[in-house]
Short mmCIF file of C-alpha atoms in Angstrom, two decimals:
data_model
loop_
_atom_site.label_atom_id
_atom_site.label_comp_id
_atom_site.label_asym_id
_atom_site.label_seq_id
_atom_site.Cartn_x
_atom_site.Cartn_y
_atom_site.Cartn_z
CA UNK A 1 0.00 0.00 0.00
CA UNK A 2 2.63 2.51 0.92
CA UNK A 3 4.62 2.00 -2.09
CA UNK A 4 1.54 2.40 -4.38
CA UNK A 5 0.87 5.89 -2.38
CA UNK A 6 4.24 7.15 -2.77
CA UNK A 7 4.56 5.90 -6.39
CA UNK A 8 1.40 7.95 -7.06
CA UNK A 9 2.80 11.26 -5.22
CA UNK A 10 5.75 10.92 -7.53
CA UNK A 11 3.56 12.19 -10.36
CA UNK A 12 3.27 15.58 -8.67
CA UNK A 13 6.63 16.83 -8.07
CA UNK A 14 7.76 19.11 -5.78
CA UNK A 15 9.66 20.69 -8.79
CA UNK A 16 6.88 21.36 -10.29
CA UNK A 17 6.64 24.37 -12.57
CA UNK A 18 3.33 24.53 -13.87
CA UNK A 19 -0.16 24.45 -12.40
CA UNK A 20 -0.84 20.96 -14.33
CA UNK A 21 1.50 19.76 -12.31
CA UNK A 22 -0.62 20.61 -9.31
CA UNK A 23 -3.76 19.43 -9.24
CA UNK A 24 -6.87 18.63 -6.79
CA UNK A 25 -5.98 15.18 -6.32
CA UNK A 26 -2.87 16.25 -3.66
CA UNK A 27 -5.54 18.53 -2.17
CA UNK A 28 -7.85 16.11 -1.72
CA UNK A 29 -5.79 13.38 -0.35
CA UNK A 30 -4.35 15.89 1.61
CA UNK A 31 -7.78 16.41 3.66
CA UNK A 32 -8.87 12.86 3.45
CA UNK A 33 -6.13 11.81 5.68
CA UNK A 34 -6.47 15.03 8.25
CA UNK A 35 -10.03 13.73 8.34
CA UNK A 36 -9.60 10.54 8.40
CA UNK A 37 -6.97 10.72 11.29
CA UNK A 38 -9.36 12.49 13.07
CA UNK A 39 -12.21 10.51 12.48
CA UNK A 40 -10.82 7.03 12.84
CA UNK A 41 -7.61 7.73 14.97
CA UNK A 42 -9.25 10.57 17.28
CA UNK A 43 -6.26 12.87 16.18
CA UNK A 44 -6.41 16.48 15.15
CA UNK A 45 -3.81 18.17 13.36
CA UNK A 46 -3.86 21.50 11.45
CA UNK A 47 -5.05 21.30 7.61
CA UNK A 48 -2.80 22.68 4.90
CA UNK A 49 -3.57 25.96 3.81
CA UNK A 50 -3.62 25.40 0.40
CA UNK A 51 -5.09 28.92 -0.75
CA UNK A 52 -1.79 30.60 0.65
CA UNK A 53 0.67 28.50 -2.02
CA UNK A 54 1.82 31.18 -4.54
CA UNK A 55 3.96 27.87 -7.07
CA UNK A 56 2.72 24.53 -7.72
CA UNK A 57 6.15 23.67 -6.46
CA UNK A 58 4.63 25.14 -2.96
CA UNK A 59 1.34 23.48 -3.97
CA UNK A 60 3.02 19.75 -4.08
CA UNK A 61 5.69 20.01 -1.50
CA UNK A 62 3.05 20.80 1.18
CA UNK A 63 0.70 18.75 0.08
CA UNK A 64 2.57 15.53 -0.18
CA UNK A 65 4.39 16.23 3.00
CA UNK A 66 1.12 16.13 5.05
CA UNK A 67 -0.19 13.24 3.20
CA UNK A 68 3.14 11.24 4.13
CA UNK A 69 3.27 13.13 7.92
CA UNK A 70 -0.81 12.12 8.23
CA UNK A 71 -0.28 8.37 6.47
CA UNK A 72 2.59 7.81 9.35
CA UNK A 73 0.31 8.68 12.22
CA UNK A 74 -2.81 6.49 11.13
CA UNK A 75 -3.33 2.96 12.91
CA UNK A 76 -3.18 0.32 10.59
CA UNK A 77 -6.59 0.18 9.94
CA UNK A 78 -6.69 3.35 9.37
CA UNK A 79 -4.27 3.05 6.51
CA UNK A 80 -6.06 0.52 4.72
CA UNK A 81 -9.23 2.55 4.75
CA UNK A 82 -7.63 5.29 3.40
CA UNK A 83 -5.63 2.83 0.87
CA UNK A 84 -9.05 1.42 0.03
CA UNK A 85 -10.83 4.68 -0.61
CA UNK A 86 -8.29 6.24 -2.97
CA UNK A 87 -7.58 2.87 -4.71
CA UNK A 88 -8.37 3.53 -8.05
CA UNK A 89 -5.96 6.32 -7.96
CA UNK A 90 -3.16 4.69 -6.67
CA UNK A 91 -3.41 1.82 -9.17
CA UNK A 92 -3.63 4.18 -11.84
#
């Protein structure tokens, strides 16, 4: 599972120089795992402000570092929820 999720991150680097680069997807796994943490693993952590990133570059680098911070701090069952839910992307 954690190989497929990091494989999938690799497609938006943190390099990045254009806004197609940078799409909803690191957004949106980006809050599924804040919620999910919070939901399932009764942790709260601060969401990523993602209307303050001036670069995609920005965009990606925060993004994929709270999806890796958040992914660390889930249970195990947690994990696989969150695996399970986003599957089709990470197979893609």
């Amino acid at each position: 599972m954690f190989n497929r999720l990091e494989n999938f991150l690799e497609l938006f680097p943190t390099d990045a120089t254009s806004w197609s680069q940078a799409t909803d997807e690191i957004r949106d796994l980006s809050r599924a795992s804040r919620e999910m943490l919070n939901e399932y693993d009764d942790i709260q952590i601060e969401e990523v402000d993602f209307t303050a990133t001036r670069t995609p570059a920005e965009w990606n680098t925060l993004g994929r570092e709270s999806i890796m911070r958040n992914y660390d701090m889930m249970r195990p069952r947690t994990q696989l929820l969150f695996y399970e839910r986003f599957e089709d992307w990470f197979k893609a």
